[in-house]
Amino acid sequence: MGQASEQLIDDHAAVDKLLKQIQCALGSKDLEVAHAKLDLFWARLAVHIRAEHLHLFPAVLNSAAKNAFAPSLDEAERNISELRGDHDFFMHELARAVEITRQLLTDRSGLEEGLNDVNNIVSAVESRLVKHNESEESQIYNWATTLLNPEEQTILASKITTELRKHPPRFTLSTWMNE
């Protein structure tokens, strides 16, 4: 698999680690940690999605349009459209979860119900994210490796690296890397 695909697979693992930390914090009803990890998860996933939208997806679509090998352009467009729909779902649902925890930090009167709602949201995101990542890794990431020539793969990897390193200023680099 190409370097860009490997970077994105590694990022899937890092985001999954954060997801487990959120679930642990929710399980122990640690609102502060749950909120902090949820906010970080949301931002990390947004950056990952941005890298795919700005660089990976256009590279795959451009190569599919010029290449006689599988996938067809229609197949690539359909697959990417489904992945984009998942991305919209993740961002919308995680925004809701972050907002619930943010409100609970100032008003804990509905703490039990609010944490339950957040837990349900996180579970739904996790369920869909597992399938989503499997689809990306078995299709789009493989296509990027097989359709792009070595020079294009190197350029894509550089662009992915640049995007994944960008982080909101509210996070230190150490926090961003989840160390």
mmCIF file with all atom_site columns, C-alpha atoms in Angstrom:
data_model
loop_
_atom_site.group_PDB
_atom_site.id
_atom_site.type_symbol
_atom_site.label_atom_id
_atom_site.label_alt_id
_atom_site.label_comp_id
_atom_site.label_asym_id
_atom_site.label_entity_id
_atom_site.label_seq_id
_atom_site.pdbx_PDB_ins_code
_atom_site.Cartn_x
_atom_site.Cartn_y
_atom_site.Cartn_z
_atom_site.occupancy
_atom_site.B_iso_or_equiv
_atom_site.pdbx_formal_charge
_atom_site.auth_seq_id
_atom_site.auth_comp_id
_atom_site.auth_asym_id
_atom_site.auth_atom_id
_atom_site.pdbx_PDB_model_num
ATOM 1   C CA . MET A 1 1   ? 0.000   0.000  0.000   1.00 0.00 ? 1   MET A CA 1
ATOM 2   C CA . GLY A 1 2   ? 1.203   3.519  -0.757  1.00 0.00 ? 2   GLY A CA 1
ATOM 3   C CA . GLN A 1 3   ? 2.561   5.973  1.799   1.00 0.00 ? 3   GLN A CA 1
ATOM 4   C CA . ALA A 1 4   ? -0.555  8.209  1.727   1.00 0.00 ? 4   ALA A CA 1
ATOM 5   C CA . SER A 1 5   ? -2.801  5.223  2.327   1.00 0.00 ? 5   SER A CA 1
ATOM 6   C CA . GLU A 1 6   ? -0.571  4.009  5.157   1.00 0.00 ? 6   GLU A CA 1
ATOM 7   C CA . GLN A 1 7   ? -0.710  7.456  6.770   1.00 0.00 ? 7   GLN A CA 1
ATOM 8   C CA . LEU A 1 8   ? -4.490  7.460  6.645   1.00 0.00 ? 8   LEU A CA 1
ATOM 9   C CA . ILE A 1 9   ? -4.692  3.904  8.006   1.00 0.00 ? 9   ILE A CA 1
ATOM 10  C CA . ASP A 1 10  ? -2.391  4.913  10.879  1.00 0.00 ? 10  ASP A CA 1
ATOM 11  C CA . ASP A 1 11  ? -4.627  7.915  11.500  1.00 0.00 ? 11  ASP A CA 1
ATOM 12  C CA . HIS A 1 12  ? -7.658  5.610  11.634  1.00 0.00 ? 12  HIS A CA 1
ATOM 13  C CA . ALA A 1 13  ? -5.894  3.719  14.433  1.00 0.00 ? 13  ALA A CA 1
ATOM 14  C CA . ALA A 1 14  ? -5.076  6.937  16.306  1.00 0.00 ? 14  ALA A CA 1
ATOM 15  C CA . VAL A 1 15  ? -8.668  8.156  16.045  1.00 0.00 ? 15  VAL A CA 1
ATOM 16  C CA . ASP A 1 16  ? -9.912  4.742  17.188  1.00 0.00 ? 16  ASP A CA 1
ATOM 17  C CA . LYS A 1 17  ? -7.669  5.017  20.255  1.00 0.00 ? 17  LYS A CA 1
ATOM 18  C CA . LEU A 1 18  ? -9.331  8.330  21.076  1.00 0.00 ? 18  LEU A CA 1
ATOM 19  C CA . LEU A 1 19  ? -12.746 6.773  20.637  1.00 0.00 ? 19  LEU A CA 1
ATOM 20  C CA . LYS A 1 20  ? -11.878 4.095  23.210  1.00 0.00 ? 20  LYS A CA 1
ATOM 21  C CA . GLN A 1 21  ? -10.742 6.817  25.634  1.00 0.00 ? 21  GLN A CA 1
ATOM 22  C CA . ILE A 1 22  ? -14.067 8.624  25.192  1.00 0.00 ? 22  ILE A CA 1
ATOM 23  C CA . GLN A 1 23  ? -15.983 5.429  25.883  1.00 0.00 ? 23  GLN A CA 1
ATOM 24  C CA . CYS A 1 24  ? -13.896 4.809  29.005  1.00 0.00 ? 24  CYS A CA 1
ATOM 25  C CA . ALA A 1 25  ? -14.549 8.341  30.280  1.00 0.00 ? 25  ALA A CA 1
ATOM 26  C CA . LEU A 1 26  ? -18.265 8.003  29.569  1.00 0.00 ? 26  LEU A CA 1
ATOM 27  C CA . GLY A 1 27  ? -18.334 4.637  31.330  1.00 0.00 ? 27  GLY A CA 1
ATOM 28  C CA . SER A 1 28  ? -16.814 6.171  34.450  1.00 0.00 ? 28  SER A CA 1
ATOM 29  C CA . LYS A 1 29  ? -19.027 9.265  34.095  1.00 0.00 ? 29  LYS A CA 1
ATOM 30  C CA . ASP A 1 30  ? -15.977 11.555 33.932  1.00 0.00 ? 30  ASP A CA 1
ATOM 31  C CA . LEU A 1 31  ? -17.587 14.495 32.153  1.00 0.00 ? 31  LEU A CA 1
ATOM 32  C CA . GLU A 1 32  ? -14.469 16.664 31.942  1.00 0.00 ? 32  GLU A CA 1
ATOM 33  C CA . VAL A 1 33  ? -12.332 13.947 30.332  1.00 0.00 ? 33  VAL A CA 1
ATOM 34  C CA . ALA A 1 34  ? -15.210 12.828 28.106  1.00 0.00 ? 34  ALA A CA 1
ATOM 35  C CA . HIS A 1 35  ? -15.695 16.384 26.855  1.00 0.00 ? 35  HIS A CA 1
ATOM 36  C CA . ALA A 1 36  ? -11.975 16.993 26.267  1.00 0.00 ? 36  ALA A CA 1
ATOM 37  C CA . LYS A 1 37  ? -11.487 13.679 24.431  1.00 0.00 ? 37  LYS A CA 1
ATOM 38  C CA . LEU A 1 38  ? -14.699 14.119 22.447  1.00 0.00 ? 38  LEU A CA 1
ATOM 39  C CA . ASP A 1 39  ? -13.634 17.593 21.316  1.00 0.00 ? 39  ASP A CA 1
ATOM 40  C CA . LEU A 1 40  ? -10.215 16.226 20.308  1.00 0.00 ? 40  LEU A CA 1
ATOM 41  C CA . PHE A 1 41  ? -11.803 13.250 18.502  1.00 0.00 ? 41  PHE A CA 1
ATOM 42  C CA . TRP A 1 42  ? -14.131 15.564 16.585  1.00 0.00 ? 42  TRP A CA 1
ATOM 43  C CA . ALA A 1 43  ? -11.246 17.814 15.534  1.00 0.00 ? 43  ALA A CA 1
ATOM 44  C CA . ARG A 1 44  ? -8.920  14.913 14.618  1.00 0.00 ? 44  ARG A CA 1
ATOM 45  C CA . LEU A 1 45  ? -11.630 13.287 12.525  1.00 0.00 ? 45  LEU A CA 1
ATOM 46  C CA . ALA A 1 46  ? -12.387 16.621 10.831  1.00 0.00 ? 46  ALA A CA 1
ATOM 47  C CA . VAL A 1 47  ? -8.733  17.026 9.855   1.00 0.00 ? 47  VAL A CA 1
ATOM 48  C CA . HIS A 1 48  ? -8.618  13.447 8.562   1.00 0.00 ? 48  HIS A CA 1
ATOM 49  C CA . ILE A 1 49  ? -11.767 14.063 6.525   1.00 0.00 ? 49  ILE A CA 1
ATOM 50  C CA . ARG A 1 50  ? -10.351 17.333 5.180   1.00 0.00 ? 50  ARG A CA 1
ATOM 51  C CA . ALA A 1 51  ? -7.237  15.490 3.942   1.00 0.00 ? 51  ALA A CA 1
ATOM 52  C CA . GLU A 1 52  ? -9.409  12.970 2.136   1.00 0.00 ? 52  GLU A CA 1
ATOM 53  C CA . HIS A 1 53  ? -11.747 15.572 0.630   1.00 0.00 ? 53  HIS A CA 1
ATOM 54  C CA . LEU A 1 54  ? -9.022  17.969 -0.519  1.00 0.00 ? 54  LEU A CA 1
ATOM 55  C CA . HIS A 1 55  ? -6.427  15.488 -1.726  1.00 0.00 ? 55  HIS A CA 1
ATOM 56  C CA . LEU A 1 56  ? -7.249  11.768 -1.698  1.00 0.00 ? 56  LEU A CA 1
ATOM 57  C CA . PHE A 1 57  ? -10.687 11.814 -3.310  1.00 0.00 ? 57  PHE A CA 1
ATOM 58  C CA . PRO A 1 58  ? -9.735  14.223 -6.122  1.00 0.00 ? 58  PRO A CA 1
ATOM 59  C CA . ALA A 1 59  ? -6.579  12.201 -6.862  1.00 0.00 ? 59  ALA A CA 1
ATOM 60  C CA . VAL A 1 60  ? -8.551  8.954  -7.092  1.00 0.00 ? 60  VAL A CA 1
ATOM 61  C CA . LEU A 1 61  ? -11.308 10.506 -9.223  1.00 0.00 ? 61  LEU A CA 1
ATOM 62  C CA . ASN A 1 62  ? -8.807  12.155 -11.537 1.00 0.00 ? 62  ASN A CA 1
ATOM 63  C CA . SER A 1 63  ? -6.890  8.894  -11.980 1.00 0.00 ? 63  SER A CA 1
ATOM 64  C CA . ALA A 1 64  ? -10.054 6.838  -12.444 1.00 0.00 ? 64  ALA A CA 1
ATOM 65  C CA . ALA A 1 65  ? -11.173 9.223  -15.192 1.00 0.00 ? 65  ALA A CA 1
ATOM 66  C CA . LYS A 1 66  ? -7.890  8.749  -17.069 1.00 0.00 ? 66  LYS A CA 1
ATOM 67  C CA . ASN A 1 67  ? -7.282  5.072  -16.350 1.00 0.00 ? 67  ASN A CA 1
ATOM 68  C CA . ALA A 1 68  ? -8.770  2.085  -18.141 1.00 0.00 ? 68  ALA A CA 1
ATOM 69  C CA . PHE A 1 69  ? -8.237  -0.142 -15.090 1.00 0.00 ? 69  PHE A CA 1
ATOM 70  C CA . ALA A 1 70  ? -10.803 -0.680 -12.328 1.00 0.00 ? 70  ALA A CA 1
ATOM 71  C CA . PRO A 1 71  ? -12.533 1.138  -10.783 1.00 0.00 ? 71  PRO A CA 1
ATOM 72  C CA . SER A 1 72  ? -14.690 2.853  -13.325 1.00 0.00 ? 72  SER A CA 1
ATOM 73  C CA . LEU A 1 73  ? -15.193 6.553  -12.774 1.00 0.00 ? 73  LEU A CA 1
ATOM 74  C CA . ASP A 1 74  ? -18.862 5.868  -11.923 1.00 0.00 ? 74  ASP A CA 1
ATOM 75  C CA . GLU A 1 75  ? -17.877 3.299  -9.299  1.00 0.00 ? 75  GLU A CA 1
ATOM 76  C CA . ALA A 1 76  ? -15.313 5.654  -7.757  1.00 0.00 ? 76  ALA A CA 1
ATOM 77  C CA . GLU A 1 77  ? -17.826 8.523  -7.709  1.00 0.00 ? 77  GLU A CA 1
ATOM 78  C CA . ARG A 1 78  ? -20.490 6.342  -6.052  1.00 0.00 ? 78  ARG A CA 1
ATOM 79  C CA . ASN A 1 79  ? -18.090 5.080  -3.427  1.00 0.00 ? 79  ASN A CA 1
ATOM 80  C CA . ILE A 1 80  ? -16.746 8.542  -2.650  1.00 0.00 ? 80  ILE A CA 1
ATOM 81  C CA . SER A 1 81  ? -20.280 9.934  -2.463  1.00 0.00 ? 81  SER A CA 1
ATOM 82  C CA . GLU A 1 82  ? -21.157 7.305  0.164   1.00 0.00 ? 82  GLU A CA 1
ATOM 83  C CA . LEU A 1 83  ? -18.002 8.105  2.117   1.00 0.00 ? 83  LEU A CA 1
ATOM 84  C CA . ARG A 1 84  ? -18.812 11.816 2.020   1.00 0.00 ? 84  ARG A CA 1
ATOM 85  C CA . GLY A 1 85  ? -22.274 11.026 3.391   1.00 0.00 ? 85  GLY A CA 1
ATOM 86  C CA . ASP A 1 86  ? -20.645 9.161  6.261   1.00 0.00 ? 86  ASP A CA 1
ATOM 87  C CA . HIS A 1 87  ? -18.327 12.120 6.871   1.00 0.00 ? 87  HIS A CA 1
ATOM 88  C CA . ASP A 1 88  ? -21.328 14.458 7.100   1.00 0.00 ? 88  ASP A CA 1
ATOM 89  C CA . PHE A 1 89  ? -22.983 12.086 9.572   1.00 0.00 ? 89  PHE A CA 1
ATOM 90  C CA . PHE A 1 90  ? -19.858 11.898 11.752  1.00 0.00 ? 90  PHE A CA 1
ATOM 91  C CA . MET A 1 91  ? -19.359 15.648 11.892  1.00 0.00 ? 91  MET A CA 1
ATOM 92  C CA . HIS A 1 92  ? -23.021 16.402 12.596  1.00 0.00 ? 92  HIS A CA 1
ATOM 93  C CA . GLU A 1 93  ? -23.390 13.772 15.311  1.00 0.00 ? 93  GLU A CA 1
ATOM 94  C CA . LEU A 1 94  ? -20.093 14.593 16.989  1.00 0.00 ? 94  LEU A CA 1
ATOM 95  C CA . ALA A 1 95  ? -21.009 18.282 17.014  1.00 0.00 ? 95  ALA A CA 1
ATOM 96  C CA . ARG A 1 96  ? -24.202 17.332 18.862  1.00 0.00 ? 96  ARG A CA 1
ATOM 97  C CA . ALA A 1 97  ? -22.255 15.247 21.376  1.00 0.00 ? 97  ALA A CA 1
ATOM 98  C CA . VAL A 1 98  ? -19.707 18.018 21.991  1.00 0.00 ? 98  VAL A CA 1
ATOM 99  C CA . GLU A 1 99  ? -22.514 20.527 22.499  1.00 0.00 ? 99  GLU A CA 1
ATOM 100 C CA . ILE A 1 100 ? -24.271 18.251 25.012  1.00 0.00 ? 100 ILE A CA 1
ATOM 101 C CA . THR A 1 101 ? -21.076 17.791 27.034  1.00 0.00 ? 101 THR A CA 1
ATOM 102 C CA . ARG A 1 102 ? -20.324 21.523 26.838  1.00 0.00 ? 102 ARG A CA 1
ATOM 103 C CA . GLN A 1 103 ? -23.773 22.309 28.244  1.00 0.00 ? 103 GLN A CA 1
ATOM 104 C CA . LEU A 1 104 ? -23.378 19.681 30.957  1.00 0.00 ? 104 LEU A CA 1
ATOM 105 C CA . LEU A 1 105 ? -20.136 21.315 32.104  1.00 0.00 ? 105 LEU A CA 1
ATOM 106 C CA . THR A 1 106 ? -22.117 24.438 33.052  1.00 0.00 ? 106 THR A CA 1
ATOM 107 C CA . ASP A 1 107 ? -25.377 22.771 34.145  1.00 0.00 ? 107 ASP A CA 1
ATOM 108 C CA . ARG A 1 108 ? -25.123 19.256 35.535  1.00 0.00 ? 108 ARG A CA 1
ATOM 109 C CA . SER A 1 109 ? -28.813 18.932 36.348  1.00 0.00 ? 109 SER A CA 1
ATOM 110 C CA . GLY A 1 110 ? -29.380 16.433 33.542  1.00 0.00 ? 110 GLY A CA 1
ATOM 111 C CA . LEU A 1 111 ? -25.996 14.728 33.810  1.00 0.00 ? 111 LEU A CA 1
ATOM 112 C CA . GLU A 1 112 ? -27.161 11.112 33.713  1.00 0.00 ? 112 GLU A CA 1
ATOM 113 C CA . GLU A 1 113 ? -29.496 11.609 30.759  1.00 0.00 ? 113 GLU A CA 1
ATOM 114 C CA . GLY A 1 114 ? -26.983 13.804 28.915  1.00 0.00 ? 114 GLY A CA 1
ATOM 115 C CA . LEU A 1 115 ? -24.163 11.294 29.295  1.00 0.00 ? 115 LEU A CA 1
ATOM 116 C CA . ASN A 1 116 ? -26.512 8.560  28.134  1.00 0.00 ? 116 ASN A CA 1
ATOM 117 C CA . ASP A 1 117 ? -27.370 10.619 25.036  1.00 0.00 ? 117 ASP A CA 1
ATOM 118 C CA . VAL A 1 118 ? -23.676 11.214 24.327  1.00 0.00 ? 118 VAL A CA 1
ATOM 119 C CA . ASN A 1 119 ? -22.937 7.528  24.793  1.00 0.00 ? 119 ASN A CA 1
ATOM 120 C CA . ASN A 1 120 ? -25.662 6.651  22.277  1.00 0.00 ? 120 ASN A CA 1
ATOM 121 C CA . ILE A 1 121 ? -24.261 9.148  19.775  1.00 0.00 ? 121 ILE A CA 1
ATOM 122 C CA . VAL A 1 122 ? -20.718 7.836  20.230  1.00 0.00 ? 122 VAL A CA 1
ATOM 123 C CA . SER A 1 123 ? -21.943 4.253  19.789  1.00 0.00 ? 123 SER A CA 1
ATOM 124 C CA . ALA A 1 124 ? -23.741 5.150  16.561  1.00 0.00 ? 124 ALA A CA 1
ATOM 125 C CA . VAL A 1 125 ? -20.653 6.953  15.257  1.00 0.00 ? 125 VAL A CA 1
ATOM 126 C CA . GLU A 1 126 ? -18.427 4.023  16.192  1.00 0.00 ? 126 GLU A CA 1
ATOM 127 C CA . SER A 1 127 ? -20.680 1.500  14.469  1.00 0.00 ? 127 SER A CA 1
ATOM 128 C CA . ARG A 1 128 ? -20.758 3.464  11.245  1.00 0.00 ? 128 ARG A CA 1
ATOM 129 C CA . LEU A 1 129 ? -17.075 4.418  11.479  1.00 0.00 ? 129 LEU A CA 1
ATOM 130 C CA . VAL A 1 130 ? -15.964 0.774  11.616  1.00 0.00 ? 130 VAL A CA 1
ATOM 131 C CA . LYS A 1 131 ? -17.779 -0.005 8.355   1.00 0.00 ? 131 LYS A CA 1
ATOM 132 C CA . HIS A 1 132 ? -16.661 3.281  6.825   1.00 0.00 ? 132 HIS A CA 1
ATOM 133 C CA . ASN A 1 133 ? -12.982 2.680  7.582   1.00 0.00 ? 133 ASN A CA 1
ATOM 134 C CA . GLU A 1 134 ? -13.156 -0.862 6.238   1.00 0.00 ? 134 GLU A CA 1
ATOM 135 C CA . SER A 1 135 ? -14.628 0.499  3.009   1.00 0.00 ? 135 SER A CA 1
ATOM 136 C CA . GLU A 1 136 ? -11.983 3.201  2.697   1.00 0.00 ? 136 GLU A CA 1
ATOM 137 C CA . GLU A 1 137 ? -9.114  0.850  3.426   1.00 0.00 ? 137 GLU A CA 1
ATOM 138 C CA . SER A 1 138 ? -10.293 -1.894 1.073   1.00 0.00 ? 138 SER A CA 1
ATOM 139 C CA . GLN A 1 139 ? -11.333 0.360  -1.798  1.00 0.00 ? 139 GLN A CA 1
ATOM 140 C CA . ILE A 1 140 ? -10.283 4.012  -1.971  1.00 0.00 ? 140 ILE A CA 1
ATOM 141 C CA . TYR A 1 141 ? -6.894  3.559  -0.307  1.00 0.00 ? 141 TYR A CA 1
ATOM 142 C CA . ASN A 1 142 ? -6.116  0.583  -2.551  1.00 0.00 ? 142 ASN A CA 1
ATOM 143 C CA . TRP A 1 143 ? -7.228  2.546  -5.611  1.00 0.00 ? 143 TRP A CA 1
ATOM 144 C CA . ALA A 1 144 ? -4.900  5.400  -4.663  1.00 0.00 ? 144 ALA A CA 1
ATOM 145 C CA . THR A 1 145 ? -2.060  2.903  -4.571  1.00 0.00 ? 145 THR A CA 1
ATOM 146 C CA . THR A 1 146 ? -2.905  1.115  -7.814  1.00 0.00 ? 146 THR A CA 1
ATOM 147 C CA . LEU A 1 147 ? -4.088  4.064  -9.927  1.00 0.00 ? 147 LEU A CA 1
ATOM 148 C CA . LEU A 1 148 ? -1.470  6.649  -9.042  1.00 0.00 ? 148 LEU A CA 1
ATOM 149 C CA . ASN A 1 149 ? 2.049   6.411  -10.396 1.00 0.00 ? 149 ASN A CA 1
ATOM 150 C CA . PRO A 1 150 ? 4.946   6.603  -7.896  1.00 0.00 ? 150 PRO A CA 1
ATOM 151 C CA . GLU A 1 151 ? 5.434   10.355 -8.386  1.00 0.00 ? 151 GLU A CA 1
ATOM 152 C CA . GLU A 1 152 ? 1.712   11.044 -7.877  1.00 0.00 ? 152 GLU A CA 1
ATOM 153 C CA . GLN A 1 153 ? 1.743   8.843  -4.760  1.00 0.00 ? 153 GLN A CA 1
ATOM 154 C CA . THR A 1 154 ? 4.678   10.810 -3.330  1.00 0.00 ? 154 THR A CA 1
ATOM 155 C CA . ILE A 1 155 ? 2.918   14.108 -3.983  1.00 0.00 ? 155 ILE A CA 1
ATOM 156 C CA . LEU A 1 156 ? -0.298  12.805 -2.428  1.00 0.00 ? 156 LEU A CA 1
ATOM 157 C CA . ALA A 1 157 ? 1.574   11.548 0.650   1.00 0.00 ? 157 ALA A CA 1
ATOM 158 C CA . SER A 1 158 ? 3.162   14.959 1.115   1.00 0.00 ? 158 SER A CA 1
ATOM 159 C CA . LYS A 1 159 ? -0.210  16.688 0.890   1.00 0.00 ? 159 LYS A CA 1
ATOM 160 C CA . ILE A 1 160 ? -1.786  14.216 3.328   1.00 0.00 ? 160 ILE A CA 1
ATOM 161 C CA . THR A 1 161 ? 1.099   14.752 5.788   1.00 0.00 ? 161 THR A CA 1
ATOM 162 C CA . THR A 1 162 ? 0.625   18.512 5.604   1.00 0.00 ? 162 THR A CA 1
ATOM 163 C CA . GLU A 1 163 ? -3.121  18.266 6.229   1.00 0.00 ? 163 GLU A CA 1
ATOM 164 C CA . LEU A 1 164 ? -2.851  15.795 9.112   1.00 0.00 ? 164 LEU A CA 1
ATOM 165 C CA . ARG A 1 165 ? -0.350  18.055 10.889  1.00 0.00 ? 165 ARG A CA 1
ATOM 166 C CA . LYS A 1 166 ? -2.697  21.034 10.862  1.00 0.00 ? 166 LYS A CA 1
ATOM 167 C CA . HIS A 1 167 ? -4.472  21.317 14.162  1.00 0.00 ? 167 HIS A CA 1
ATOM 168 C CA . PRO A 1 168 ? -6.710  23.889 15.809  1.00 0.00 ? 168 PRO A CA 1
ATOM 169 C CA . PRO A 1 169 ? -4.771  26.218 18.120  1.00 0.00 ? 169 PRO A CA 1
ATOM 170 C CA . ARG A 1 170 ? -6.820  25.107 21.127  1.00 0.00 ? 170 ARG A CA 1
ATOM 171 C CA . PHE A 1 171 ? -4.800  21.871 21.116  1.00 0.00 ? 171 PHE A CA 1
ATOM 172 C CA . THR A 1 172 ? -1.118  21.601 21.909  1.00 0.00 ? 172 THR A CA 1
ATOM 173 C CA . LEU A 1 173 ? 0.919   19.372 19.619  1.00 0.00 ? 173 LEU A CA 1
ATOM 174 C CA . SER A 1 174 ? 1.265   16.842 22.442  1.00 0.00 ? 174 SER A CA 1
ATOM 175 C CA . THR A 1 175 ? -2.500  16.791 22.977  1.00 0.00 ? 175 THR A CA 1
ATOM 176 C CA . TRP A 1 176 ? -3.096  16.630 19.225  1.00 0.00 ? 176 TRP A CA 1
ATOM 177 C CA . MET A 1 177 ? -0.870  13.590 18.927  1.00 0.00 ? 177 MET A CA 1
ATOM 178 C CA . ASN A 1 178 ? -2.740  12.103 21.944  1.00 0.00 ? 178 ASN A CA 1
ATOM 179 C CA . GLU A 1 179 ? 0.446   11.444 23.876  1.00 0.00 ? 179 GLU A CA 1
#
